[in-house]
C-alpha positions as a Python dict, from the first residue, in 0.01 Angstrom:
ca = {
    (1, 'X'): (0, 0, 0),
    (2, 'X'): (-159, 332, 100),
    (3, 'X'): (184, 478, 179),
    (4, 'X'): (310, 365, -162),
    (5, 'X'): (10, 527, -335),
    (6, 'X'): (76, 854, -152),
    (7, 'X'): (439, 836, -258),
    (8, 'X'): (336, 773, -620),
    (9, 'X'): (107, 1076, -606),
    (10, 'X'): (380, 1304, -472),
    (11, 'X'): (630, 1170, -721),
    (12, 'X'): (387, 1211, -1012),
    (13, 'X'): (369, 1586, -959),
    (14, 'X'): (745, 1612, -992),
    (15, 'X'): (815, 1358, -1265),
    (16, 'X'): (817, 1604, -1551),
    (17, 'X'): (1036, 1853, -1370),
    (18, 'X'): (1283, 1592, -1249),
    (19, 'X'): (1332, 1440, -1595),
    (20, 'X'): (1402, 1781, -1749),
    (21, 'X'): (1635, 1895, -1472),
    (22, 'X'): (1955, 1802, -1653),
    (23, 'X'): (1857, 1980, -1974),
    (24, 'X'): (1743, 2297, -1800),
    (25, 'X'): (2053, 2309, -1585),
    (26, 'X'): (2271, 2283, -1895),
    (27, 'X'): (2070, 2557, -2069),
    (28, 'X'): (2101, 2772, -1759),
    (29, 'X'): (2480, 2742, -1755),
    (30, 'X'): (2500, 2812, -2128),
    (31, 'X'): (2279, 3119, -2095),
    (32, 'X'): (2497, 3256, -1814),
    (33, 'X'): (2809, 3210, -2027),
    (34, 'X'): (2642, 3382, -2323),
    (35, 'X'): (2533, 3669, -2102),
    (36, 'X'): (2887, 3719, -1970),
    (37, 'X'): (3029, 3703, -2322),
    (38, 'X'): (2772, 3954, -2447),
    (39, 'X'): (2852, 4187, -2158),
    (40, 'X'): (3220, 4195, -2251),
    (41, 'X'): (3150, 4305, -2609),
    (42, 'X'): (3097, 4654, -2742),
    (43, 'X'): (2747, 4792, -2802),
    (44, 'X'): (2609, 4731, -3148),
    (45, 'X'): (2407, 5047, -3180),
    (46, 'X'): (2589, 5371, -3238),
    (47, 'X'): (2562, 5656, -2988),
    (48, 'X'): (2426, 6002, -3057),
    (49, 'X'): (2778, 6145, -3049),
    (50, 'X'): (2895, 5902, -3318),
    (51, 'X'): (2592, 5983, -3530),
    (52, 'X'): (2656, 6358, -3503),
    (53, 'X'): (3020, 6308, -3603),
    (54, 'X'): (2916, 6107, -3906),
    (55, 'X'): (2666, 6374, -4004),
    (56, 'X'): (2935, 6644, -3978),
    (57, 'X'): (3172, 6437, -4190),
    (58, 'X'): (2902, 6382, -4452),
    (59, 'X'): (2827, 6756, -4462),
    (60, 'X'): (3197, 6833, -4513),
    (61, 'X'): (3218, 6577, -4793),
    (62, 'X'): (2912, 6724, -4961),
    (63, 'X'): (3064, 7074, -4954),
    (64, 'X'): (3392, 6951, -5103),
    (65, 'X'): (3201, 6757, -5368),
    (66, 'X'): (3005, 7066, -5466),
    (67, 'X'): (3327, 7265, -5495),
    (68, 'X'): (3478, 7003, -5724),
    (69, 'X'): (3159, 6995, -5931),
    (70, 'X'): (3160, 7374, -5969),
    (71, 'X'): (3527, 7373, -6073),
    (72, 'X'): (3460, 7100, -6329),
    (73, 'X'): (3157, 7285, -6464),
    (74, 'X'): (3359, 7608, -6486),
    (75, 'X'): (3634, 7438, -6684),
    (76, 'X'): (3384, 7273, -6916),
    (77, 'X'): (3208, 7607, -6961),
    (78, 'X'): (3541, 7766, -7051),
    (79, 'X'): (3601, 7493, -7310),
    (80, 'X'): (3256, 7546, -7462),
    (81, 'X'): (3297, 7925, -7468),
    (82, 'X'): (3643, 7903, -7623),
    (83, 'X'): (3532, 7665, -7896),
    (84, 'X'): (3228, 7886, -7960),
    (85, 'X'): (3454, 8191, -8010),
    (86, 'X'): (3681, 7992, -8238),
    (87, 'X'): (3388, 7870, -8446),
    (88, 'X'): (3203, 8204, -8466),
    (89, 'X'): (3495, 8439, -8521),
    (90, 'X'): (3717, 8190, -8703),
    (91, 'X'): (3991, 8240, -8447),
    (92, 'X'): (4281, 8010, -8375),
    (93, 'X'): (4622, 8015, -8216),
    (94, 'X'): (4612, 8080, -7844),
    (95, 'X'): (4236, 8020, -7818),
    (96, 'X'): (4261, 7669, -7959),
    (97, 'X'): (4547, 7595, -7721),
    (98, 'X'): (4342, 7726, -7427),
    (99, 'X'): (4044, 7513, -7530),
    (100, 'X'): (4260, 7205, -7550),
    (101, 'X'): (4418, 7287, -7212),
    (102, 'X'): (4080, 7335, -7044),
    (103, 'X'): (3952, 7012, -7198),
    (104, 'X'): (4263, 6824, -7086),
    (105, 'X'): (4204, 6940, -6726),
    (106, 'X'): (3826, 6912, -6708),
    (107, 'X'): (3790, 6560, -6849),
    (108, 'X'): (4000, 6383, -6578),
    (109, 'X'): (3829, 6594, -6311),
    (110, 'X'): (3488, 6491, -6441),
    (111, 'X'): (3584, 6124, -6445),
    (112, 'X'): (3731, 6153, -6095),
    (113, 'X'): (3416, 6322, -5965),
    (114, 'X'): (3192, 6051, -6111),
    (115, 'X'): (3412, 5784, -5951),
    (116, 'X'): (3399, 5957, -5611),
    (117, 'X'): (3020, 5989, -5625),
    (118, 'X'): (2982, 5621, -5714),
    (119, 'X'): (3213, 5519, -5429),
    (120, 'X'): (3024, 5736, -5179),
    (121, 'X'): (2691, 5588, -5284),
    (122, 'X'): (2819, 5234, -5242),
    (123, 'X'): (2981, 5321, -4909),
    (124, 'X'): (2662, 5487, -4785),
    (125, 'X'): (2460, 5182, -4886),
    (126, 'X'): (2705, 4956, -4703),
    (127, 'X'): (2679, 5173, -4390),
    (128, 'X'): (2300, 5165, -4403),
    (129, 'X'): (2301, 4787, -4442),
    (130, 'X'): (2542, 4756, -4148),
    (131, 'X'): (2312, 4970, -3935),
    (132, 'X'): (2014, 4754, -4027),
    (133, 'X'): (2211, 4442, -3933),
    (134, 'X'): (2314, 4605, -3604),
    (135, 'X'): (1953, 4689, -3523),
    (136, 'X'): (1843, 4334, -3604),
    (137, 'X'): (2120, 4193, -3387),
    (138, 'X'): (2020, 4425, -3102),
    (139, 'X'): (1661, 4302, -3131),
    (140, 'X'): (1784, 3942, -3125),
    (141, 'X'): (1989, 4020, -2814),
    (142, 'X'): (1675, 4152, -2643),
    (143, 'X'): (1488, 3834, -2738),
    (144, 'X'): (1779, 3619, -2619),
    (145, 'X'): (1787, 3807, -2289),
    (146, 'X'): (1416, 3739, -2243),
    (147, 'X'): (1480, 3370, -2318),
    (148, 'X'): (1764, 3367, -2066),
    (149, 'X'): (1534, 3516, -1802),
    (150, 'X'): (1274, 3247, -1873),
    (151, 'X'): (1541, 2977, -1850),
    (152, 'X'): (1661, 3116, -1518),
    (153, 'X'): (1308, 3103, -1380),
    (154, 'X'): (1268, 2747, -1509),
    (155, 'X'): (1601, 2647, -1356),
    (156, 'X'): (1492, 2784, -1019),
    (157, 'X'): (1168, 2587, -1039),
    (158, 'X'): (1361, 2272, -1128),
    (159, 'X'): (1603, 2329, -840),
    (160, 'X'): (1310, 2356, -600),
    (161, 'X'): (1165, 2038, -753),
    (162, 'X'): (1496, 1859, -705),
    (163, 'X'): (1507, 1972, -343),
    (164, 'X'): (1156, 1839, -290),
    (165, 'X'): (1250, 1510, -454),
    (166, 'X'): (1547, 1474, -222),
    (167, 'X'): (1329, 1553, 79),
    (168, 'X'): (1073, 1294, -35),
    (169, 'X'): (1347, 1034, -74),
    (170, 'X'): (1482, 1115, 272),
    (171, 'X'): (1138, 1102, 434),
    (172, 'X'): (1062, 763, 277),
    (173, 'X'): (1408, 620, 357),
    (174, 'X'): (1483, 574, -11),
    (175, 'X'): (1769, 663, -240),
    (176, 'X'): (1737, 904, -529),
    (177, 'X'): (1781, 616, -777),
    (178, 'X'): (1492, 428, -622),
    (179, 'X'): (1282, 742, -632),
    (180, 'X'): (1365, 799, -1000),
    (181, 'X'): (1264, 439, -1070),
    (182, 'X'): (930, 510, -907),
    (183, 'X'): (901, 826, -1117),
    (184, 'X'): (948, 622, -1436),
    (185, 'X'): (695, 364, -1319),
    (186, 'X'): (453, 643, -1237),
    (187, 'X'): (499, 792, -1584),
    (188, 'X'): (423, 455, -1746),
    (189, 'X'): (108, 427, -1537),
    (190, 'X'): (3, 782, -1630),
    (191, 'X'): (59, 709, -2000),
    (192, 'X'): (-157, 398, -1974),
    (193, 'X'): (-427, 596, -1794),
    (194, 'X'): (-419, 862, -2067),
    (195, 'X'): (-456, 593, -2331),
    (196, 'X'): (-752, 443, -2145),
    (197, 'X'): (-914, 785, -2112),
    (198, 'X'): (-861, 846, -2484),
    (199, 'X'): (-1019, 512, -2576),
    (200, 'X'): (-1306, 579, -2339),
    (201, 'X'): (-1366, 919, -2500),
    (202, 'X'): (-1363, 765, -2849),
    (203, 'X'): (-1605, 496, -2737),
    (204, 'X'): (-1831, 763, -2586),
    (205, 'X'): (-1831, 967, -2909),
    (206, 'X'): (-1904, 662, -3125),
    (207, 'X'): (-2187, 547, -2899),
    (208, 'X'): (-2336, 898, -2901),
    (209, 'X'): (-2324, 911, -3281),
    (210, 'X'): (-2485, 569, -3313),
    (211, 'X'): (-2757, 662, -3067),
    (212, 'X'): (-2837, 988, -3247),
    (213, 'X'): (-2843, 817, -3591),
    (214, 'X'): (-3216, 758, -3608),
    (215, 'X'): (-3243, 707, -3986),
    (216, 'X'): (-2942, 471, -3998),
    (217, 'X'): (-2770, 652, -4284),
    (218, 'X'): (-2421, 646, -4132),
}
């Protein structure tokens, strides 16, 4: 009987770890597969070289946009000046034709410039949103890596617990199935003991309250 009690005590320390061994082993294998898959992918965050290239491209686009804006403003200014001369000096002929020509050229350029600016704004917003998503994903990868490290540590602890369980079974001339049966029995006993302790604590609290209730108003 004493040997059986000692065995129950040793098994009780390992019951929780042994029951969760299968789950932690599966999580460990899944985390290793995810880590290998993540290592094969490309980095989410852009490098400094890529950022400098994008900045240079944006600067070039801004310069070309300013040139187009200046050309459009010059054409529109020519149209305004020509129509002003026609109105003030009551001129016609070639000046009216020039005004119409300048207006015919400047209007499509103005519409095109507005369209380009709208497209660049939307594209810039999309790029910024993509960068934010990439940063969030990188943060999640860091958190996942920390979780993987914790799972690896837990798996190592469970492996050591399994080794100890096997050694206990070998020292007691028992099979692993018999040992697991004892683990389950030990868990049932521990649950019953916890319930008894809980009831005892409730009884203690109630008796204390009744004892301290001197005026009997409870």
